[in-house]
Short mmCIF file of C-alpha atoms in Angstrom, two decimals:
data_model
loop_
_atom_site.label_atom_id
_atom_site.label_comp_id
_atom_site.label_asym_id
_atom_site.label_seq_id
_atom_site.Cartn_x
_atom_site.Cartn_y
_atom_site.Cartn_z
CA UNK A 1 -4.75 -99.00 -64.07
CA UNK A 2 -4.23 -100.78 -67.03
CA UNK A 3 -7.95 -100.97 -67.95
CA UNK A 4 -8.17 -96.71 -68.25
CA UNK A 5 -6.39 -97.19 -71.26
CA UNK A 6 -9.22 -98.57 -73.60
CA UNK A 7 -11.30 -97.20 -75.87
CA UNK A 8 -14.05 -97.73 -77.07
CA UNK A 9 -13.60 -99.93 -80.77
CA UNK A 10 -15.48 -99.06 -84.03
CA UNK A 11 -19.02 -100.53 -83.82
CA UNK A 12 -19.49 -104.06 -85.95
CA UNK A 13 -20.97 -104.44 -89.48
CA UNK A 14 -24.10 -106.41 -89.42
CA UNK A 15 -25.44 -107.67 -92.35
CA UNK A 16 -29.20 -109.74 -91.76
CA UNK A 17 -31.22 -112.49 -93.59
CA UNK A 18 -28.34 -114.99 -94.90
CA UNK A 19 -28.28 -118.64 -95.25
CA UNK A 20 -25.89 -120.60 -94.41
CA UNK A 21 -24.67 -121.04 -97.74
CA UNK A 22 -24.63 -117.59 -98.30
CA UNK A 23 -22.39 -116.66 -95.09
CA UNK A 24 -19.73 -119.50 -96.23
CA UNK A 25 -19.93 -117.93 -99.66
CA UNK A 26 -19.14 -114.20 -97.94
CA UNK A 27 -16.88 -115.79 -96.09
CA UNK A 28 -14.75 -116.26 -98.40
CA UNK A 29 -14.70 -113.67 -99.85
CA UNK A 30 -14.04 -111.29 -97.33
CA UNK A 31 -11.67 -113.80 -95.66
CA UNK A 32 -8.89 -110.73 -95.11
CA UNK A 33 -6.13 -110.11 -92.40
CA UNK A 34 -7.72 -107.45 -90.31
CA UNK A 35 -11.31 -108.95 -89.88
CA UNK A 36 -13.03 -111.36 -87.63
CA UNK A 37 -16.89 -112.50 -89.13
CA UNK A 38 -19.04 -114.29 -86.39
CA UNK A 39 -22.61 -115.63 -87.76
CA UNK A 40 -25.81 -116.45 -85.88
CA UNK A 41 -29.03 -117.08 -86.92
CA UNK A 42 -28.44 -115.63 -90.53
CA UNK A 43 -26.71 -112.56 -88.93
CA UNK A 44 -23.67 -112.03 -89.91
CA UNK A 45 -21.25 -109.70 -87.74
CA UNK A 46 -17.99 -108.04 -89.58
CA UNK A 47 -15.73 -106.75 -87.03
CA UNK A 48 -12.19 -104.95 -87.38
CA UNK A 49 -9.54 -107.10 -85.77
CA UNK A 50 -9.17 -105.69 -81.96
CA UNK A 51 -6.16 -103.16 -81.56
CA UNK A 52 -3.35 -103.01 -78.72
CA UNK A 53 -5.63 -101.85 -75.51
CA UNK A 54 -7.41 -104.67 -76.23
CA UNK A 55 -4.55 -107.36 -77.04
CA UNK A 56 -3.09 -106.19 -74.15
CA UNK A 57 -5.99 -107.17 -71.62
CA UNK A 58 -6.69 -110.12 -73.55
CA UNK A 59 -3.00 -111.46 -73.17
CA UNK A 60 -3.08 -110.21 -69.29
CA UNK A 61 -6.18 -112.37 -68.56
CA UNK A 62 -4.62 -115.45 -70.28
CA UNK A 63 -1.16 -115.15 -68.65
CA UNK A 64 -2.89 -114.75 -65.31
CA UNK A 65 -5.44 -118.13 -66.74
CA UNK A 66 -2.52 -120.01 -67.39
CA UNK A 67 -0.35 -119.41 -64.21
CA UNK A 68 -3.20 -120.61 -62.23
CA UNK A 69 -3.59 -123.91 -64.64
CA UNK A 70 -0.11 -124.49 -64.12
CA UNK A 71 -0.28 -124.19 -59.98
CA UNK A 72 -2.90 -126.60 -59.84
CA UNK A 73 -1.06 -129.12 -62.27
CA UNK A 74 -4.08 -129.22 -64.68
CA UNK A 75 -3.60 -130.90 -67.80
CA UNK A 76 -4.66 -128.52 -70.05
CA UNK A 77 -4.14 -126.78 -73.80
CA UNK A 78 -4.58 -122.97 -74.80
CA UNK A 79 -6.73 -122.83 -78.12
CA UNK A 80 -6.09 -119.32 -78.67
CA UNK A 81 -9.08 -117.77 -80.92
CA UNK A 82 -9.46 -121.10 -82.42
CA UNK A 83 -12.68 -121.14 -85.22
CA UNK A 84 -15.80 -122.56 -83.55
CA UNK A 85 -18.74 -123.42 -85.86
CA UNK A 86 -21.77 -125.51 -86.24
CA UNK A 87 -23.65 -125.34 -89.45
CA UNK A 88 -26.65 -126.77 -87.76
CA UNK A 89 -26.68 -124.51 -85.13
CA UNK A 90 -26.59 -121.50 -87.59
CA UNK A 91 -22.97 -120.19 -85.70
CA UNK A 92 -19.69 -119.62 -86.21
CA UNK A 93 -17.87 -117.92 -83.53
CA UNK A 94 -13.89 -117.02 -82.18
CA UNK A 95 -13.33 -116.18 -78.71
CA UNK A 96 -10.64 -113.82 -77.62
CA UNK A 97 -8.45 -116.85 -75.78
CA UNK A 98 -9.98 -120.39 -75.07
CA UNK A 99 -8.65 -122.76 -73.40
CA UNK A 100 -9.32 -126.77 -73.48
CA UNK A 101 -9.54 -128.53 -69.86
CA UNK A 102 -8.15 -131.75 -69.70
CA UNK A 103 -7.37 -134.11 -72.55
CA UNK A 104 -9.01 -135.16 -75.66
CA UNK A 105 -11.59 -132.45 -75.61
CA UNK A 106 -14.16 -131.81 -78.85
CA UNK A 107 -13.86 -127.90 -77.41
CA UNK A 108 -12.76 -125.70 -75.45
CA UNK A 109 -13.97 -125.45 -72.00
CA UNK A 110 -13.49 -122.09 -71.06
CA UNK A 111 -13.56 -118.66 -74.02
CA UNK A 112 -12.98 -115.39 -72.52
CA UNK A 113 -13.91 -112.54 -74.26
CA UNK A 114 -12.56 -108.77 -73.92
CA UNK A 115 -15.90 -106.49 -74.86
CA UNK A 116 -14.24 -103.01 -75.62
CA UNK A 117 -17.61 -102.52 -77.88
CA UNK A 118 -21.25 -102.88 -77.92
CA UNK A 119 -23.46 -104.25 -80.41
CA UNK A 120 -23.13 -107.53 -82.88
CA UNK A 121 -24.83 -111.01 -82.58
CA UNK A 122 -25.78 -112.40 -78.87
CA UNK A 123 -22.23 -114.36 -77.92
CA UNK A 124 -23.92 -115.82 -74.94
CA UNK A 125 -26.35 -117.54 -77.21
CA UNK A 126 -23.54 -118.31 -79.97
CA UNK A 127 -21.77 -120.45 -77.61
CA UNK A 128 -24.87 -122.19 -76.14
CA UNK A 129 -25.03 -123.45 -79.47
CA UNK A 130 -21.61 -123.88 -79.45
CA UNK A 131 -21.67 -126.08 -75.90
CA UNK A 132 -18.91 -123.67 -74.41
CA UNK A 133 -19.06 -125.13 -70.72
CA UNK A 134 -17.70 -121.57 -69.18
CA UNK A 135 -17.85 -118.04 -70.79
CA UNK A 136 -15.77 -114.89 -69.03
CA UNK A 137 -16.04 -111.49 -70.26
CA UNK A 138 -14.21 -108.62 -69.44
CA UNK A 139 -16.58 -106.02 -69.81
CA UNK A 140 -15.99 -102.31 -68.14
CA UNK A 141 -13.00 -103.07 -65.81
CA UNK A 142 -14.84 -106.23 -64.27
CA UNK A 143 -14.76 -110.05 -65.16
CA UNK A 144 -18.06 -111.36 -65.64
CA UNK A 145 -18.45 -115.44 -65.21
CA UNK A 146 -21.25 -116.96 -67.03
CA UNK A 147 -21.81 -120.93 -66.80
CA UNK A 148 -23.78 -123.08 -69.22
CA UNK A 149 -26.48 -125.30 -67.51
CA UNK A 150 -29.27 -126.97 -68.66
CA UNK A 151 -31.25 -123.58 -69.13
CA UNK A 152 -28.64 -121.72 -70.90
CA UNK A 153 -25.69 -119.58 -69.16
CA UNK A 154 -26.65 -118.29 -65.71
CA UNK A 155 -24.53 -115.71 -64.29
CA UNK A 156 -22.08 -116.73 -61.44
CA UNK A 157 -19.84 -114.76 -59.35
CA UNK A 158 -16.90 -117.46 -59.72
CA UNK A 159 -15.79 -119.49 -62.44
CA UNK A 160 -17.08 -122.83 -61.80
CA UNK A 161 -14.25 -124.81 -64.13
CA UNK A 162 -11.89 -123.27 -61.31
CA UNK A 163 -13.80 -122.78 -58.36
CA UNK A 164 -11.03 -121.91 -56.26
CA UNK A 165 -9.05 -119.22 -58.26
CA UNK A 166 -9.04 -115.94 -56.45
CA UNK A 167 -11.11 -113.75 -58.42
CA UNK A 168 -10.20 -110.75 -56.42
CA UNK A 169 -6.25 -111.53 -56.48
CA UNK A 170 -7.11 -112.14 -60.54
CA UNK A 171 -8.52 -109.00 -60.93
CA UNK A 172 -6.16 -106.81 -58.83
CA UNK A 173 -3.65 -108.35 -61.15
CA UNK A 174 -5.19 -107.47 -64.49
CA UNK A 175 -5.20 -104.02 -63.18
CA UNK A 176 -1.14 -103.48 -62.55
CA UNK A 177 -0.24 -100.96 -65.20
CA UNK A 178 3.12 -103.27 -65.68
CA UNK A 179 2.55 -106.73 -66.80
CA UNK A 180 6.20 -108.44 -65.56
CA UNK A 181 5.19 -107.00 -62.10
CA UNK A 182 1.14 -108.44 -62.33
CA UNK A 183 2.70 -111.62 -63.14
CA UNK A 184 5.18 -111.59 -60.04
CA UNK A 185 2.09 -110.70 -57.78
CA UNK A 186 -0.29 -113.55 -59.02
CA UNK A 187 1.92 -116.47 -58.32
CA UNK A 188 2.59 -114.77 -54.90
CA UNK A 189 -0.75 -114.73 -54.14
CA UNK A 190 -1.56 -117.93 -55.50
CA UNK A 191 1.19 -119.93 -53.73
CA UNK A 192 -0.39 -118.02 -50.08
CA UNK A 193 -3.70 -118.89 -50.72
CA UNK A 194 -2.89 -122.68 -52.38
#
């Protein structure tokens, strides 16, 4: 299983009681190759860029995303780790992919997130304040679906942005040790079940 293979990742830097101001201001100056900085609520969160295990769960999860996009004929566009911030809301925050459903959007829609570590700033609550529609994380070999309601997230056991994807089909495919092969599998199983 491909999920045996990771590790757990070195713990985050946190570093409490900044401004606004003062976060753009660090920002900056620690803007290196290497490092992703989140902030929430003057807490900012320094964390080393994610290695291979984790890259390579990430990019299963997305291929797997956008097969299924693609099968349903979904306009849609892939935003990556794309920068989301809000200086009123106190956050600035990157996903692991996101992904923007349908045209025109402000957003994206969807931001999965590969935890191989504990520890930082709250992401649920980063994007509430962010208005991230549907969160996934991939957190000890299981996807977790959280979706944003008028409360805050609530934990589902199916993505509600695709309420017919086949979690169980997704996740047997994130777990093939060879990614051509996972690939292979998930359209199969898509075009039975579609």
């Amino acid at each position: 299983m491909i999920t045996t293979l990771i590790e757990r990742e070195a713990e985050p830097i946190l570093i409490s009681d900044l401004t606004w101001r003062e976060f753009k201001a660090v920002e900056q100056l620690i803007e290196r190759p290497g490092l992703r900085l989140s902030f929430l609520d003057g807490v900012l969160e320094i964390r080393k860029m994610p290695g291979k295990k984790h890259e390579t769960i990430k990019k299963r999860i997305a291929s797997l995303v956008e097969i299924y996009l693609e099968f349903l004929e979904l306009d849609f566009t892939p935003t990556g780790s794309v920068t989301l911030e809000n200086e009123f809301e106190k956050v600035k925050k990157e996903g692991d992919e996101s992904y923007e459903l349908g045209a025109n959007r402000k957003h994206p829609d969807l931001v999965i997130e590969v935890v191989v570590s504990s520890g930082g700033i709250n992401k649920l609550e980063a994007y509430k304040r962010l208005q991230i529609p549907e969160v996934w994380f991939w957190m000890n070999d299981e996807l977790l679906f959280y979706s944003l309601g008028n409360k805050g997230y609530e934990s589902v056991t199916k993505s509600q942005l695709l309420s017919s994807l086949d979690v169980d089909l997704l996740m047997r495919c994130v777990n093939i040790e060879n990614h051509a092969q996972a690939l292979r599998e998930f359209r199969a199983g898509i075009k039975i079940t579609g």
